[in-house]
PDB file of C-alpha atoms in Angstrom:
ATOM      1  CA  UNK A 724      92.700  74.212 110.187  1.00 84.00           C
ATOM      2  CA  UNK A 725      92.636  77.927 110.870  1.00 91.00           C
ATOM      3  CA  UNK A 726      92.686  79.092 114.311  1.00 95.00           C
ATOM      4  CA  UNK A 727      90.060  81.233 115.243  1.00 96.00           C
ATOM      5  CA  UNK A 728      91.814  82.291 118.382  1.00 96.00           C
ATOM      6  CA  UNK A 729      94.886  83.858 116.593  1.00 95.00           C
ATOM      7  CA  UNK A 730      92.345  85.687 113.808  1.00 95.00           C
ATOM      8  CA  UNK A 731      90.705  87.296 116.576  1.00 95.00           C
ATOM      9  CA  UNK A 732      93.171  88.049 118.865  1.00 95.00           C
ATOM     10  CA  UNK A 733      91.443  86.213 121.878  1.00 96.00           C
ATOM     11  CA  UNK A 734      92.788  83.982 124.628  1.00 95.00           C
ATOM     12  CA  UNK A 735      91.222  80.363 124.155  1.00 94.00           C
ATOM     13  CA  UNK A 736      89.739  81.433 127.991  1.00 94.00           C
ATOM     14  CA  UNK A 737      87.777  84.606 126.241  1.00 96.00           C
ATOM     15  CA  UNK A 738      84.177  85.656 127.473  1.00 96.00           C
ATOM     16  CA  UNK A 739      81.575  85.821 124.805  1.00 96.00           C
ATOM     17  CA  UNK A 740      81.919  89.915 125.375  1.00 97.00           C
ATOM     18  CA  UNK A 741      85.613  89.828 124.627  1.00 97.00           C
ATOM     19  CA  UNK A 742      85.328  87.980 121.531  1.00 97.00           C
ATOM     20  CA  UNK A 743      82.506  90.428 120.898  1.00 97.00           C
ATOM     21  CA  UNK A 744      84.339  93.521 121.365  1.00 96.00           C
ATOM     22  CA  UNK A 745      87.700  91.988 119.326  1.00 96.00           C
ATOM     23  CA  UNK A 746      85.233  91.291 116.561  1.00 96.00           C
ATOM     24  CA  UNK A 747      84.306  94.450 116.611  1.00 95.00           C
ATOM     25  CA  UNK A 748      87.248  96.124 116.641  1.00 93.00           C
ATOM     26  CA  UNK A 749      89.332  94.109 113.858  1.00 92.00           C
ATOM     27  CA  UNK A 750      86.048  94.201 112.108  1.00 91.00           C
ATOM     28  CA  UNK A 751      86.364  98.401 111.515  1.00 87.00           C
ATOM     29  CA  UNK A 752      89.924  97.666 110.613  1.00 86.00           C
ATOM     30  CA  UNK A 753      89.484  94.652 107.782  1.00 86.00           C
ATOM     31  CA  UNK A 754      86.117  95.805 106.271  1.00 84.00           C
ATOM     32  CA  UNK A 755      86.502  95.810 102.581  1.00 80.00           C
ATOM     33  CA  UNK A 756      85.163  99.256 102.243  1.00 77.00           C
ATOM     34  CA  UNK A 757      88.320 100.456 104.442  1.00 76.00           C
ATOM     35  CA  UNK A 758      91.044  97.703 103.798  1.00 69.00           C
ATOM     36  CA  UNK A 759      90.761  97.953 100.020  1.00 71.00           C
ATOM     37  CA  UNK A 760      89.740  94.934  97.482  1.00 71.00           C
ATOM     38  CA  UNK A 761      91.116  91.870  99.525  1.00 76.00           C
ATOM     39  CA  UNK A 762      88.206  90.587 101.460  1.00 83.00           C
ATOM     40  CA  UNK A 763      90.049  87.745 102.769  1.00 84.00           C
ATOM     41  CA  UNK A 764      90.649  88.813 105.971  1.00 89.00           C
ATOM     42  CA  UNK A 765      87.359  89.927 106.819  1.00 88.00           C
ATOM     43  CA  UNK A 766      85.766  86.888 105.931  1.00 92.00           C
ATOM     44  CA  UNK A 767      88.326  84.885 107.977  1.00 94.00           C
ATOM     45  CA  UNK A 768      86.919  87.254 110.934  1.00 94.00           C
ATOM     46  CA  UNK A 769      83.481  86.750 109.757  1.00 95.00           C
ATOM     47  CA  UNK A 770      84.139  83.202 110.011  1.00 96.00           C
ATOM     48  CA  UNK A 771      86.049  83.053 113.385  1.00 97.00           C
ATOM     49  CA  UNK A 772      83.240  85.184 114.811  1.00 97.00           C
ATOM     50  CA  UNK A 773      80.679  82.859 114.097  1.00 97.00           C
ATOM     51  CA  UNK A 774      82.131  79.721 115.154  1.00 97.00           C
ATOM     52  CA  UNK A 775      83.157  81.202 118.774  1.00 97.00           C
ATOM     53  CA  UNK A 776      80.414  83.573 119.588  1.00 97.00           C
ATOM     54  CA  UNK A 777      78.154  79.849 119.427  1.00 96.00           C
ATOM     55  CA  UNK A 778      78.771  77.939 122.282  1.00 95.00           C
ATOM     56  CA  UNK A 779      78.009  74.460 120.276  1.00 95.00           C
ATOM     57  CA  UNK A 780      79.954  75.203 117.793  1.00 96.00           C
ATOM     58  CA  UNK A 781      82.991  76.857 119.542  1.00 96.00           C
ATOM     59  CA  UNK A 782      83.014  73.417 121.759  1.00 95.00           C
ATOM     60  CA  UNK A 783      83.003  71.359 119.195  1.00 94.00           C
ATOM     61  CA  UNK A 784      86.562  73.809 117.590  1.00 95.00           C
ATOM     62  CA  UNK A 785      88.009  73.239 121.067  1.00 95.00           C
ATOM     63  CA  UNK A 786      87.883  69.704 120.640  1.00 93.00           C
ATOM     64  CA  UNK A 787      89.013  69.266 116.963  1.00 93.00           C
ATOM     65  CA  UNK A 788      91.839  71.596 117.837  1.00 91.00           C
ATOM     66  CA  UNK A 789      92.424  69.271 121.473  1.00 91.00           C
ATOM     67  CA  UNK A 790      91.702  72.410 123.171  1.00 84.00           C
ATOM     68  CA  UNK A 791      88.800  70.334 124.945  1.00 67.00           C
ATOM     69  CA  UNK A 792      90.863  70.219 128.505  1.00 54.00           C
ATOM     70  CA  UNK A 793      93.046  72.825 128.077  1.00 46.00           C
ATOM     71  CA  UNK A 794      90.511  75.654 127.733  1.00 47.00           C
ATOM     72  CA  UNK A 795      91.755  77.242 131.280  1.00 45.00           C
ATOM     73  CA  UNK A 796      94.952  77.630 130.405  1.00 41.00           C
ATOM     74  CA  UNK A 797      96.441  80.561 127.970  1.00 44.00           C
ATOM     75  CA  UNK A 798      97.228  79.788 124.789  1.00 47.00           C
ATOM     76  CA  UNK A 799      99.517  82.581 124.691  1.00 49.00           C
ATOM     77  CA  UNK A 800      97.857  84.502 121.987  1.00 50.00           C
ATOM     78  CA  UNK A 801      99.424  88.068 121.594  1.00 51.00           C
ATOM     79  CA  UNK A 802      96.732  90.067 119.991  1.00 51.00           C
ATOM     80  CA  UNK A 803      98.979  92.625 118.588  1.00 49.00           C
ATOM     81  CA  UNK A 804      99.934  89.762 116.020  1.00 52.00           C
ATOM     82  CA  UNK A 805      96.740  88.515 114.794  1.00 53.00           C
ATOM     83  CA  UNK A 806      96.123  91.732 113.090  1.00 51.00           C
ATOM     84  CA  UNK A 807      99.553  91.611 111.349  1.00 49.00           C
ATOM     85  CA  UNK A 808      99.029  87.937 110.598  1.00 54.00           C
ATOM     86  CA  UNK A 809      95.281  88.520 108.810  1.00 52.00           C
ATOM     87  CA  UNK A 810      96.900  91.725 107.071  1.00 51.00           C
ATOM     88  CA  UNK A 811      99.924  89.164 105.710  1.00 56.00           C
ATOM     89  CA  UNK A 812     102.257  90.778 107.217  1.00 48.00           C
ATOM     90  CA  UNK A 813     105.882  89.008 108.098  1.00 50.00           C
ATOM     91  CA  UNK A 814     106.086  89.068 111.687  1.00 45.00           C
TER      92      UNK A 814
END
């Protein structure tokens, strides 16, 4: 199961404007238009985007990734990474 955390860059605590304004942000990056052919990463951030920025939906990730209690704590996501991780990059 993908994380949609990492691909965006978020903390698992992340407001609905934060995950807004990283979706954003990567989005300028990974759009095929700028990135080249591989759409692959922009769909991944498509994807992420629309499971988190929905509250039913991004509860329901929480729990199949037994995030369901552990929401308030970090996750320790480093956002520099998830950029180099959706570009396939060895970190």
């Amino acid at each position: 199961m993908k994380n949609y955390y990492l691909i965006l860059g978020v903390d698992t605590r992340a407001t609905l404007e934060q995950i807004k304004a990283a979706y954003r942000r990567q989005a300028k990056d990974l759009h095929p238009d700028y990135f080249g052919q591989d759409s692959g990463p922009f769909i991944d951030l498509q994807e992420a985007y629309a499971i988190l920025s929905d509250p039913d939906r991004r509860q329901a990730f929480d729990r199949a990734m037994g995030l369901g209690e552990k929401r308030g704590r970090s996750a320790g996501v480093r956002p520099e990474l998830s950029l180099a991780r959706a570009l396939g990059m060895e970190i």
